[in-house]
Structures are given as C-alpha cells and as structure tokens.
Amino acid sequence: MRIGMVGYAFMGAAHSQAWRTVNRVYDLPAYARMTAICGRDESKVAEAAARLGWDGHTTDWRSLVDRDDIDVIDVCTPGDSHAEIAIAALAAGKHVLCEKPLANTVDEARAMAAAAAEARSVGVRSMCGFNYRRVPAIALMRQLVADGRIGEIRHVRATYLQDWLVDPTVPLAWRLQKDKAGSGALGDIGAHIIDATEFVTGQRIASVSGLIETFVKERPLPGEASGLAAKSLALVDGSAPATGPVTVDDAALFTARLDGGAVGSYEATRFATGRKNGLRIEINGSLGSVAFDFERMNELEFYDAARPTSEQGFSRILVTEPDHPYMSAWWPAGHLIGYEHSFTHQARDFLEAVATGVDPTPSFDDALHVQLVLEAVERSAATGAWIAVDSALTAVNA
Amino acid sequence: MRIGMVGYAFMGAAHSQAWRTVNRVYDLPAYARMTAICGRDESKVAEAAARLGWDGHTTDWRSLVDRDDIDVIDVCTPGDSHAEIAIAALAAGKHVLCEKPLANTVDEARAMAAAAAEARSVGVRSMCGFNYRRVPAIALMRQLVADGRIGEIRHVRATYLQDWLVDPTVPLAWRLQKDKAGSGALGDIGAHIIDATEFVTGQRIASVSGLIETFVKERPLPGEASGLAAKSLALVDGSAPATGPVTVDDAALFTARLDGGAVGSYEATRFATGRKNGLRIEINGSLGSVAFDFERMNELEFYDAARPTSEQGFSRILVTEPDHPYMSAWWPAGHLIGYEHSFTHQARDFLEAVATGVDPTPSFDDALHVQLVLEAVERSAATGAWIAVDSALTAVNA
Amino acid sequence: MRIGMVGYAFMGAAHSQAWRTVNRVYDLPAYARMTAICGRDESKVAEAAARLGWDGHTTDWRSLVDRDDIDVIDVCTPGDSHAEIAIAALAAGKHVLCEKPLANTVDEARAMAAAAAEARSVGVRSMCGFNYRRVPAIALMRQLVADGRIGEIRHVRATYLQDWLVDPTVPLAWRLQKDKAGSGALGDIGAHIIDATEFVTGQRIASVSGLIETFVKERPLPGEASGLAAKSLALVDGSAPATGPVTVDDAALFTARLDGGAVGSYEATRFATGRKNGLRIEINGSLGSVAFDFERMNELEFYDAARPTSEQGFSRILVTEPDHPYMSAWWPAGHLIGYEHSFTHQARDFLEAVATGVDPTPSFDDALHVQLVLEAVERSAATGAWIAVDSALTAVNA
Amino acid sequence: MRIGMVGYAFMGAAHSQAWRTVNRVYDLPAYARMTAICGRDESKVAEAAARLGWDGHTTDWRSLVDRDDIDVIDVCTPGDSHAEIAIAALAAGKHVLCEKPLANTVDEARAMAAAAAEARSVGVRSMCGFNYRRVPAIALMRQLVADGRIGEIRHVRATYLQDWLVDPTVPLAWRLQKDKAGSGALGDIGAHIIDATEFVTGQRIASVSGLIETFVKERPLPGEASGLAAKSLALVDGSAPATGPVTVDDAALFTARLDGGAVGSYEATRFATGRKNGLRIEINGSLGSVAFDFERMNELEFYDAARPTSEQGFSRILVTEPDHPYMSAWWPAGHLIGYEHSFTHQARDFLEAVATGVDPTPSFDDALHVQLVLEAVERSAATGAWIAVDSALTAVNA
C-alpha cells in the first residue's frame, strides 16, 4: 500500500512515525510503503522527506494525487484545503485518510461525504483521523459501554483543556485564523471530544446550547506558521511587533442532549492554565461509570456498581495488558505507550480495512456529523438559543 | 450565646457537633450554650436532645423564638419553612443562622433578605449556612485568588456529583418533592457550587443557559421522611409499593458568564454513579489555577504559572498546616479533618462575628443572589434561552 | 463509666474529643463521663480541664488512681511514666487505656503485661492506644485479609513518613530524649506500623534486620516541652541558643520476616521532606493487594486478582459507606472523617468491651510484642545481625 | 554507524524500535544503520530481521563481530553470554552497547570492565543499557539533585514491583534459572533501581543488609523460552506438566547506606500483585523531595521546601515540556511518550557519544558497581550480616 502524504508539520510527523512503525509491530495483510510527501516549500519538504523517511517528495499535491504508484492519500494539511485535496484524491481512486476536523465548513464536509459515498461504491475507502478513538483506554471504554457494563447512560462529561494561548505574546498562527482553521478550540480540540464521546457511548449529540469566547483578541503576527508553537516575528529595532486580530474562539463550552437520553457537558479551551492536553471523558450510567484523562492515557478508571457496596470504587485499570485493545503487539504489562501510538493503531485499522475491503471508521459521514455539531454550537452561541443538530444521517456509524 | 436549633436530622446532627466542639478548640469571645432544640415529634425530639447534648427541647418553634434565654436561632429544617422561622426569629431579635438554600423561592428569599436588612440595623445578625466556604482548602483557594496568584480568571469549572438516586427503588423523600425542597439537585447541591465559586472568585454569575433533567420520574413512597436515606414503606402483603411522582430535577447543568469576565460550567447531579460527594471546583486564571475535590477535602491543587517552566505542575497542598485557614486549632500537619469540621468553623465565624458586632458572611443577600441564579437556571431550562440573573444587588458581599 | 485522664497535651486533646463525642454518635451500653484530668502544672491543668470539658483536675496522678468515683484511667503521658501509672491503676482496680508505645523498655512492658494479666483475672480490662487500628480503611483492610480476599500474604510494605525534624532549628523536645521517649521515630511512629501491619495481616514479625540513623545530632534546648512543636528558647542577648544532644533516632528502617511466611519492609522517619503523616501500608497476596496512605485516610485501594484481566486495577474505595467499619454512625457516603475519629472509634470499642466484660484489643500483650520488635530492631542496628524477636507469646491476639 | 545486534526477543524489539526511530527524531552527528541481527534459530532470526527492519541476519555472533561493515555490537541476549560477546566485540574494535545486568557474576563483570578500559584507550566505546536513566522524569530528577534543589540527601526509597510470577503456573523460563539469568528479581529489576538511584543521587551504595525469598519453588517446564511470557509445555495426555526448580529469587529486599550519608530502602519483586511495572523512586533531602513511578512515567513529583509553607506540596510535573530532558524532539506539551522512548533516548546518547569521541554512560565500570551491590545483597542474605560493597572503584562515574 503506497502512501502519499500532504503536509509535514505536527500531524505529518505523527503520521510518518505511524506508517514507519505499523508493520514492524502488527501482522497485517498490507504493507505501508512511504512513497512521497508533499509540501509547499521545496527545500523544507525535501528536508522533511529525508528526515521522516519518505522515498520522494513534491510541492504539488495534484501531481501526487495523479501518480499511479500511490494507493493512499493521507491529508495532514490545515482544514481549509481538506475538501479540495480529499475530493480530488477520491475521484482519482485513491483511498483517503483525512485529518480532523473533516473540513472548515459544513458545506465542504457535505461535499466530502458525498464524494466518499460515491467512491465507496467503487471500493475506494475513506476515513477521518480522529486518532483518540485508537487510544486503548478509550477503545476499552467503548467496549465496556457496548458490553452493557455501564448500563443506561445518564451523563457525559467531556473537556479538552490546553493552556498554550494563556500567554498573550503567543503569535497569530494559522490555528488562530478563521479562514485557515475554521474555528479555534471548538474545531481543533472540541471536535475530538465530540467524536470520542459519540464513539464511546454510541449516542449522537442531538441538540446543544453553546458559549464561545475569545479572551485575547489581538496577537503578534508570526514569523513562521507551522506547528503548535510558531515563533513570533522578532523585530530588529525593538519596536512592538505588528499584531492581527484573533478570528477564532479561545474557548467553547456547551451543554447537550444526546439521542439516547443522556445529557452532556462539553468544554474545549486553550486557556486552562496548567492543563496541557486534558482530554477528559467521564460517562455515568445506571450500572457503572468510566473516566479517562489523556494526561494519564494508559489508565482507565472504571466503577462497577455491580460489585459489593463495601468494595465499590473507581478501579485504575492500567490499559497495558495483552487483552486490551491494540496492546498485544506492544510491551509487557505495565510498560506504557505514548501519544504517537494512537496513530500507529489508526494506521493499522486503516490498512487492515482497506486491504480487506471494509469501510474504516470514523467515516466521512461520522466526521460530517461532528461538523454539524460544531456548527450548531456556533449558531447557538451566536443566538443564545438551543439548536438541534441538523442532520440527514440516520444511524450512528461508529 | 444561647442557641435554639430547629430541626434535628442530618443538618441538626452536624450543627450539634459544631456547637458542642467549637469552644473546645477555638478561643472565642463567646461561648455556645446548647439551650434547646425543636422538632415536630415529641418523643423523637426528646431523644435527639439527649443524644445530641441539648439542655431542652420543644415541639413548637414559635415558643423557641419567643424565649428570653435564647440568643440565636439555628434553622436546620427543610427549605419550605426557612422563611417563616427566620423572619419570625429576626423580628424577635434573635441572631439567625439559616441552612441553605436560603428559601424555596425567590420571593421568600427576598422577604428574608429584607427582614435581615431591618434586623441588621438594630444589631441583629444573620448568616446562611453555606458550610463549604469553611472547608480550609476552599478558604485557601479564595485567599490565593484574592492575593492575585491566579491572575485574571478565565474559567470556572464546578460540579457537585452524587449518586444516591441511581437506584430507582430509593423512595420519594422530602428532598424529591418540589413543595418541600424547592428543587432537586439544583437547589440542594447546585446551590453549594454557585456559592462556593462566587466566594472563591469574588465574581457573580451574571447569565446562564440551563438544562434540567429528571431521569426517574416515579419512586416508591417513603416510610419515614428524614435524612438523606429515608427507607421505603415495606408493604406487608408483598404488593408493589405505592409510588409517587418525582417533582424535582435529578440533574441540572448550566453554562454561565460571570460578571468579572470568566466563563463557567456547572453541573449538579445525583446520578453520577460512583461519585459520592464530588464537589469539585477548578479555576483557571492568567497566572495560575486551583483545583479542589471534596472527596479529598484536605487537599488543594495549585498551579503557579510563575514558576520555571520545567518545574511547573499542580502542587498537591495538604491543607493541614497551622498557617492554613482554620487549621491552627486542630492537629499537627498531615492529620486530616473531616466533613463536620466545616460546621465547627462556621460556628466559630458566626460566634465571633455576632460577639464582636460584625455581620457574618454569607449574608442573606448573598444567599438571595444564589436563589436568583437557581431561578435563572430553571427559567432558562424551561425556555431554552440564555437568562440574565435578575438582581438588584450591586456588590459581591463575600 | 467515669474517666480520669493523665496528660493533656496532643494525645490528651485527642482523647478528650473522643470521650466528649463517643456517646453523641454511637449507641453504647456505657456512657463516658469526663470526671477529671491530671497534669503537673496546676494552672495549666486547670485551664485544660475547662477548655477540654473535664469536670475536675489534679496535679497528683496517684490521687486520681485512688479515687472511688473513677472507673477508667486513660494514660496520655510520655512513655517514661506509662508503666508506673498503668500498673498502679490496674492494682487499684481501674480499667486502663494506655497510649502507645506501651513503655520505653521491654522490662517495663513485661511488667505491665503481667499486671494486666493479673487484673484481667478479676475483670479489670486494659488496652493500648494504637488508634490507627480504628481508621475505617485499616479495619476494612484487615477484614479483606481475614475474608481471604488477599490470599496468601507475600509482601508487607510499611512506611511512616514525617518531616518535622528536617529543620535543624527544631528544638530538643521530650520526643528527642531517650530517657523520656525511649526511642525516636522508631518507637513513636514505627510502633504504629508494626502494630497496624500485624493487626491487618494476622501475622507477627518474627525476625528483623534494622538500620537506625540520627541525621541531626545536636539541637537547641526547648523553651517549653509539650506537644509536637515545642518552641525553642529565644535568648535575649542574641547569642546562639544552648544545644543538647539528640539521643534518639531520626529514622529507622528494617526488613522483616513474618511468622506466616510474608516478608516485610518497614521505615519510620521524621526526615521525609514533604510527607506530613505518611503512614502507608501495602499488602500483596496471592489473590489481591490492599494499599493505604493516611494522608488520604478515607480511601482504601484494593486490587482483586479474581476479576477479569482486562478490568483489573486498584480500586479507590471511599471508605465512607454505612457498611464500612465504624461508619454507619457518621455522615452520608462521601462525607469524610478525620484523624480524631480514630480516637472516637477507639473509645467506642473500649467502652463497649469494658461494659460487656470482654477484653479489648490491642491488649498489653499485643503491645509488649510491638515493644519486643522495637528492641529487636535496635539490637540488630547495633550489631549488624538479623535478630529473632524474643517472645514468650504464643498466639497473635488481635 | 552500522549496528549489529545479538538477540531479538523483548530487548531486541525495543532496541530495534530505537535504532529505527532515533535519526527520524533527533539531529545527530551519526546515522544508525540496522545492518544485521544474530540469533540461534535460522528461520526465526530471518523472520525477526524482516519484521524488525534489519538488512541482514546470521546465527553466528562471532561472524557478526568479525564483519568489517559493523561498527557497533548491541548485546541483547540473556546475561550468561554478555561477557563472551562483549569482550570479543571490544577486542575486535567494535563499540559495544550491552544490556543490563552487565553480567551474571562479578568475575565476568570485572573482566568486561577491564576489556572496556583497554578498548577505551584506543577509542573504542562501551555502555551498559540501563535505559531508565533515559526516562525524562528520571533525568529531570537527577538534574534537580545536581542543581542542589533537594539539598543534602537523607533518604532513598526504591522499589521495582511486578506481579507476573504470582500465578504458580507461569513456566520456568530462562529468567527463573540461575545459570542463564544470574539471579531473579534482584538482577533483573533490582539492578535497575540500584543504577537509577545511584544515577539520580550521585551517591553509591556502600553497604547493605539483604533478604531474598523464593515463594514458588517449583514451576512447570516451558515450551519455548524467550520473552517475559514464555508458554508452558502443554502435555497431550493431560498429565501434569513436568516441573523444575526455580533457582533464582522471586523477591529481594535490602536496606543500604550510601557513601554520601543517605540511607536507603530497596525492594525488587515479581510477586507484588497488581503492580505491573512499579519502578518507584523517592528521594528526600534537606531542601526538597522527588518521587517517581514508572507506571506514570511522564510525571515527576517535586516538593520544594523553599516555597512558602502554606503553598508547599508535591507538584505533579508533566515532563513533556520542550525544556525537559530529551523532550524537545517529540510532541507538544501534554502529549505523552512511552516505554520504548527510553531506548530511543539511549540510542541518541550512545550515537552522539561515539560519534564525538566521548565515553558514554553508564560505563561498564558503573555497571560493575551495580554487580558488586547485587553480590553484596546475596552474600548478606546468605549470612544475615551487613556487607560492605567490595569496590576498587573510587568515583561515581555517572
């Protein structure tokens, strides 16, 4: 399976590590060959190809899509180019793995889902890169829910807390510009907890009441624009750096009703001082609860209300046993895995699905639904009203 | 200072322990004498007086209010009788300590605040029993905010999670009946996190979007109705017990804007399986964060963004040092205190304020504000709209 | 049951709180009357009697022992006077509750155990105040072991970590003088983990290899000598304060073999910077494990190896349920208790045993065994050899 | 830098992942080429070479050592072959990275250290694979000690707790046979905590008192003998499997004195039910403390006694910041790394040292010292006496 990847920054590095590792660890019906990457800057993309281990490189994504010796297009660019690249790739018969959020607008996402449906009919596969589904503890959470161990779900409590924008001198990178990123914390990290909770519960968010805030409204213009921590332009003459307006949200909160009867609380922010990657999910049901924090990603807390009262408590499961999802291929119990492993697991599932002719999940339809929730939150925040998630989708496909 | 207490169930026991202990531990300008308690059932109140250590007892609260040898009326009844008793006591010149929530309706709360204002003008004091303010870790949290260590506050994140209603056979106690309790999780425990976060931040909730849910709508009628765990009527003939409608919320969630610029997420529920008394507060500011969980009430987590980057982290402060609030009177460092100590601290502050002619806090005005927030949440939940908290109060008095 | 207490410092305050509270909380066949306390300084003991709620006071412990209207002598003095007071009290027919360690030497402890045996034969009871046995989580730990949930015990891991001597200017209080305290960390806090682990496991320490260290060998002489935090003499002329030699250990470590086949690691220190009262116990058995930390005294961690592999993990049991040891009398689940509650539980068990004619535990024999272990550790540390615990006791009486 | 690796089981897989990744992540003066691996079974080693990404393979380690196109020999075999392979490789002028423990006996270790000294004189480098030194949190711990933040070290508390032998049906793999493994928990995991604490403190263990135990003395013979979890022979006729004697320790405990004045407690066991990879280190000093648990390997707890009393507490540092050791090359803050990363860091340091002509650490001398401690523990356990670590080494080379 010959891969062509577009983009080589943060996500590009993570995906490269996954493609490079996946066949070293898992026995799979397909072998990932790192054929070529694409980026706008010739010398940088050449350097990235050499460093990350790709056979070739190009500055023209269309040429990548057109190559005969490429089977998969892996889209790791900012959200504003997802639709164009993914649709072209699907049309060219390439399987597509597209980073999240699927697109910057619902219209784009709808077009992508339509393209994916058409491609699917001729055996071309597509998948959106909500990598947190492949964290073993989150997969185990879903398993416990699916096995009925949590019972009827009452509460979903999800936050994604970061703090890298607390400092007002952090520059205005592409992630802070609406035209490039679509939205701020909402789409970047809020999308993850929307998808992850829908994945875990098997329920979909049906209506929301949202609140959106931008705490720091002007920031210095950046010197270079890739990665999470782009450096600001240092002016030689000591004058204040030029600034520009932040056009996305710093924080987004919403309450929700899910279609299976649960109520939910969601919060995504880049202003939670001290929380570095606090993707936390707690699910309370009639028979038990599960709780997860990505800052302790190898652990799952499970409360089983069926145990004797005097022994009940949240169990800290170290999700490193061979019979935990994805873990048989790694190290002995108690030897942790890291962030990047979720991408290796994603690569595994993608390769396996494509090689065996199965549609991988999350599908573009699933990702479109996330996009609809994001839009509903923004509309609710703008109007102050509860908004039903507008959806023609009829089933939770996850 | 001669105390007369009305009510002798859960809160009555906690207050009794406080009055009995406070002068053994603290040096105070006044001494609490446990003069008499009042309850409706003659034999039970007599038994309670003996067990809890009160000199006398009565079944008529009006007689208690009228006695010359009583200086303080301590109101520990369900919310539906707070207004009548407290107003009468204030009119009779008694200082009043009234359990939370102040009342079951905004109208009652307004009348109580007015009565308190009038009484204050002649030196009669009143206070509402939001005891969590007197947990040392919460008092320390406020101190850190007040000292500027947290900086500009961005996020308030508060939950009060319990699970004692998950079992659908738990009977229909007074706390589940709107006419007695006013509301459910919202007023009973939501009120605590509203007050505690306003206390800690010095900001007031200005507008809210609420969601309210009753998961279990019918419950068996109870055999006896006091305490948190009233037993259900066991029918002799084995037939299903008679049931009645739950008329209050099981869970209430709301997002909020505070008047100092922070945004907030609030959740109160009795359906969070595995969470027994999860009063949790996290505050994120521009300079630091604090986090608290009542299930570990002797600890405060403090993140100080002023420390060197490589040493930053949430510090688990064991709030048992002599220079922590309220703690110099207790045991050596590392020797924990419990739930009931918050009432002893409350008794200390109340006695000291009254004895020195100072108004204790939280005042009835503060508690009225909490009531206004509760009402705003209910109205928002009913209409789906954001609701501004209607308030004639002009300053945060805390 | 009329109590006479000798000593009114740290332990005296804790015991007073217990006697004052026990009948308010528990239904018991006997009622504790706080008849009189005894201390050397007339004005201080008078003040303490008033503050702590005792009916009378005296400066002569012998007169207390001789009074007809006293049923129980509660010994809360430093260890050097335990033997004399307890033996006299037992001879006078008084039931005795004696603080730990039982004595400063094995010879004294043997004499006390002999006196207790003689008194027992005429219905006079005795008990040693290892209060940590009455922490609900520790009692639950013992229950799980006794119920076979832990299986065959392999490992005992116990530390008692404090840090109040890290500061070299902390003065030379009685706890640092061998003639008064017997030993340092070893007897003061090491004794607690010896007793607690023997209580929990039902096994006795059979042999030890010890290491003892005094890090700070000279300290300023104290101004006044009671409590944990006695203040140093401040010299008016600014000269360095007079110092004296620390004659006890700062830290004691030992490895052990228990008589049921387990191996153990023990450590007691006052130099564990940042650990305030870190009494920690972990037991590993063939079927499960339990772990406890007094700094989170309301929690017990329990690992049940009988659960399915993918769900195994340490469960954080919040030991606040009505069916947990001692807890039905306190607050609803999730409402914590504190350090002093262990003394109230101890008072409950003592009163109940005495009133119903049963020998309370830990007995003086149990406490003598602890003393023998302490001596074995000291001898091992002095000689560098493994030392068998010399014991004529034939059964674990706990 | 052309690598030849001997062994391809657990350690071989971990080292392969490291060699494959190191130049993708770090900018280094040398590039690791995975030239060939060696194993005894032709078909298995061929399969391993293909799976793990090695260019070639062989069944004869001597031919590997003799090849001109190999610069580095990476020894990942059981301990009984370390000495022969490493000495031959050094004699052949190959740089050597040798897994820990360095050897199975002190004599072998001495011979290896001598060979390393001779090789060093002609620019040939050697290093022992104590990979935990390269866990960022442990490296940070050392940094804090070296920077004087912990002050004078009083206590070292180290455990390495696993539980994979609790089940008595786990077969008699090579790690349970003295002739192959040298010792059991002591050398396998105890060696890690000896090295790690010496690394962190800069002190060496000077004398010990040891206790060694084998709880399960007979185990079924294994069917195949590689990895941690070798499967037992399943007999076709249903008879009980043949068993053999366990000739190594299941658990080893020792107390120690370090040459800088600290006292230490050490424990290594494979019978700590529920602890999967509990490598825990706590250091208490006069100015602060640090605590680490490998099961939360991305965190370091740091207590800074220099902070104001009311703010003191253990800070949970998430060791994922760019300015933490090794972390600038990985993901944004809050994105965790796993077990295998320690090997990548080790590969980085090894490559860099060799390429720049510097001796890497830990040296064979450092590893010989660990071997001397292991021997001292065994001799102490056999005799019951304190044993001084016999050492001609004069300085802590770490």
PDB file of N, CA and C in Angstrom, chain B residues 352-384:
ATOM      1  N   GLU B 352     -18.003  34.524  66.502  1.00  0.00           N
ATOM      2  CA  GLU B 352     -17.073  35.640  66.575  1.00  0.00           C
ATOM      3  C   GLU B 352     -17.687  36.911  66.001  1.00  0.00           C
ATOM      4  N   ALA B 353     -18.364  36.762  64.852  1.00  0.00           N
ATOM      5  CA  ALA B 353     -18.982  37.937  64.222  1.00  0.00           C
ATOM      6  C   ALA B 353     -20.053  38.514  65.125  1.00  0.00           C
ATOM      7  N   VAL B 354     -20.912  37.649  65.619  1.00  0.00           N
ATOM      8  CA  VAL B 354     -22.005  38.146  66.465  1.00  0.00           C
ATOM      9  C   VAL B 354     -21.452  38.777  67.734  1.00  0.00           C
ATOM     10  N   ALA B 355     -20.482  38.122  68.345  1.00  0.00           N
ATOM     11  CA  ALA B 355     -19.942  38.634  69.605  1.00  0.00           C
ATOM     12  C   ALA B 355     -19.223  39.963  69.424  1.00  0.00           C
ATOM     13  N   THR B 356     -18.642  40.173  68.255  1.00  0.00           N
ATOM     14  CA  THR B 356     -17.897  41.412  68.039  1.00  0.00           C
ATOM     15  C   THR B 356     -18.700  42.424  67.238  1.00  0.00           C
ATOM     16  N   GLY B 357     -19.985  42.132  66.988  1.00  0.00           N
ATOM     17  CA  GLY B 357     -20.844  43.110  66.336  1.00  0.00           C
ATOM     18  C   GLY B 357     -20.577  43.314  64.860  1.00  0.00           C
ATOM     19  N   VAL B 358     -20.182  42.258  64.207  1.00  0.00           N
ATOM     20  CA  VAL B 358     -19.887  42.328  62.783  1.00  0.00           C
ATOM     21  C   VAL B 358     -20.886  41.440  62.043  1.00  0.00           C
ATOM     22  N   ASP B 359     -21.237  41.827  60.809  1.00  0.00           N
ATOM     23  CA  ASP B 359     -22.132  40.972  60.036  1.00  0.00           C
ATOM     24  C   ASP B 359     -21.371  39.764  59.503  1.00  0.00           C
ATOM     25  N   PRO B 360     -21.847  38.562  59.801  1.00  0.00           N
ATOM     26  CA  PRO B 360     -21.180  37.377  59.247  1.00  0.00           C
ATOM     27  C   PRO B 360     -21.521  37.215  57.773  1.00  0.00           C
ATOM     28  N   THR B 361     -20.707  36.444  57.087  1.00  0.00           N
ATOM     29  CA  THR B 361     -20.991  36.103  55.691  1.00  0.00           C
ATOM     30  C   THR B 361     -21.001  34.590  55.564  1.00  0.00           C
ATOM     31  N   PRO B 362     -21.698  34.050  54.559  1.00  0.00           N
ATOM     32  CA  PRO B 362     -22.525  34.735  53.580  1.00  0.00           C
ATOM     33  C   PRO B 362     -23.804  35.295  54.205  1.00  0.00           C
ATOM     34  N   SER B 363     -24.120  36.512  53.794  1.00  0.00           N
ATOM     35  CA  SER B 363     -25.325  37.178  54.271  1.00  0.00           C
ATOM     36  C   SER B 363     -26.558  36.616  53.580  1.00  0.00           C
ATOM     37  N   PHE B 364     -27.728  37.030  54.060  1.00  0.00           N
ATOM     38  CA  PHE B 364     -28.957  36.647  53.361  1.00  0.00           C
ATOM     39  C   PHE B 364     -28.992  37.254  51.954  1.00  0.00           C
ATOM     40  N   ASP B 365     -28.351  38.403  51.771  1.00  0.00           N
ATOM     41  CA  ASP B 365     -28.246  38.976  50.426  1.00  0.00           C
ATOM     42  C   ASP B 365     -27.447  38.060  49.503  1.00  0.00           C
ATOM     43  N   ASP B 366     -26.323  37.575  50.012  1.00  0.00           N
ATOM     44  CA  ASP B 366     -25.521  36.632  49.219  1.00  0.00           C
ATOM     45  C   ASP B 366     -26.365  35.412  48.847  1.00  0.00           C
ATOM     46  N   ALA B 367     -27.098  34.933  49.825  1.00  0.00           N
ATOM     47  CA  ALA B 367     -27.893  33.718  49.606  1.00  0.00           C
ATOM     48  C   ALA B 367     -29.066  33.990  48.667  1.00  0.00           C
ATOM     49  N   LEU B 368     -29.610  35.217  48.732  1.00  0.00           N
ATOM     50  CA  LEU B 368     -30.665  35.599  47.785  1.00  0.00           C
ATOM     51  C   LEU B 368     -30.115  35.564  46.365  1.00  0.00           C
ATOM     52  N   HIS B 369     -28.873  36.046  46.222  1.00  0.00           N
ATOM     53  CA  HIS B 369     -28.279  36.010  44.884  1.00  0.00           C
ATOM     54  C   HIS B 369     -28.198  34.567  44.368  1.00  0.00           C
ATOM     55  N   VAL B 370     -27.794  33.655  45.217  1.00  0.00           N
ATOM     56  CA  VAL B 370     -27.754  32.241  44.809  1.00  0.00           C
ATOM     57  C   VAL B 370     -29.144  31.807  44.353  1.00  0.00           C
ATOM     58  N   GLN B 371     -30.143  32.231  45.108  1.00  0.00           N
ATOM     59  CA  GLN B 371     -31.525  31.884  44.757  1.00  0.00           C
ATOM     60  C   GLN B 371     -31.909  32.436  43.384  1.00  0.00           C
ATOM     61  N   LEU B 372     -31.440  33.640  43.105  1.00  0.00           N
ATOM     62  CA  LEU B 372     -31.720  34.237  41.798  1.00  0.00           C
ATOM     63  C   LEU B 372     -31.060  33.435  40.676  1.00  0.00           C
ATOM     64  N   VAL B 373     -29.868  32.946  40.924  1.00  0.00           N
ATOM     65  CA  VAL B 373     -29.205  32.120  39.913  1.00  0.00           C
ATOM     66  C   VAL B 373     -29.995  30.827  39.701  1.00  0.00           C
ATOM     67  N   LEU B 374     -30.402  30.201  40.796  1.00  0.00           N
ATOM     68  CA  LEU B 374     -31.198  28.975  40.682  1.00  0.00           C
ATOM     69  C   LEU B 374     -32.440  29.220  39.835  1.00  0.00           C
ATOM     70  N   GLU B 375     -33.109  30.338  40.112  1.00  0.00           N
ATOM     71  CA  GLU B 375     -34.313  30.642  39.343  1.00  0.00           C
ATOM     72  C   GLU B 375     -33.993  30.880  37.872  1.00  0.00           C
ATOM     73  N   ALA B 376     -32.884  31.575  37.632  1.00  0.00           N
ATOM     74  CA  ALA B 376     -32.488  31.830  36.242  1.00  0.00           C
ATOM     75  C   ALA B 376     -32.218  30.525  35.507  1.00  0.00           C
ATOM     76  N   VAL B 377     -31.570  29.584  36.174  1.00  0.00           N
ATOM     77  CA  VAL B 377     -31.295  28.287  35.551  1.00  0.00           C
ATOM     78  C   VAL B 377     -32.610  27.583  35.208  1.00  0.00           C
ATOM     79  N   GLU B 378     -33.539  27.610  36.133  1.00  0.00           N
ATOM     80  CA  GLU B 378     -34.824  26.948  35.877  1.00  0.00           C
ATOM     81  C   GLU B 378     -35.579  27.611  34.730  1.00  0.00           C
ATOM     82  N   ARG B 379     -35.567  28.939  34.706  1.00  0.00           N
ATOM     83  CA  ARG B 379     -36.264  29.636  33.612  1.00  0.00           C
ATOM     84  C   ARG B 379     -35.575  29.361  32.279  1.00  0.00           C
ATOM     85  N   SER B 380     -34.258  29.341  32.282  1.00  0.00           N
ATOM     86  CA  SER B 380     -33.531  29.045  31.048  1.00  0.00           C
ATOM     87  C   SER B 380     -33.847  27.641  30.560  1.00  0.00           C
ATOM     88  N   ALA B 381     -33.859  26.694  31.501  1.00  0.00           N
ATOM     89  CA  ALA B 381     -34.138  25.307  31.123  1.00  0.00           C
ATOM     90  C   ALA B 381     -35.548  25.178  30.541  1.00  0.00           C
ATOM     91  N   ALA B 382     -36.452  25.982  31.063  1.00  0.00           N
ATOM     92  CA  ALA B 382     -37.837  25.905  30.598  1.00  0.00           C
ATOM     93  C   ALA B 382     -38.011  26.532  29.221  1.00  0.00           C
ATOM     94  N   THR B 383     -37.228  27.564  28.930  1.00  0.00           N
ATOM     95  CA  THR B 383     -37.441  28.323  27.692  1.00  0.00           C
ATOM     96  C   THR B 383     -36.387  28.050  26.626  1.00  0.00           C
ATOM     97  N   GLY B 384     -35.260  27.495  26.995  1.00  0.00           N
ATOM     98  CA  GLY B 384     -34.191  27.287  26.019  1.00  0.00           C
ATOM     99  C   GLY B 384     -33.374  28.533  25.729  1.00  0.00           C
TER     100      GLY B 384
END
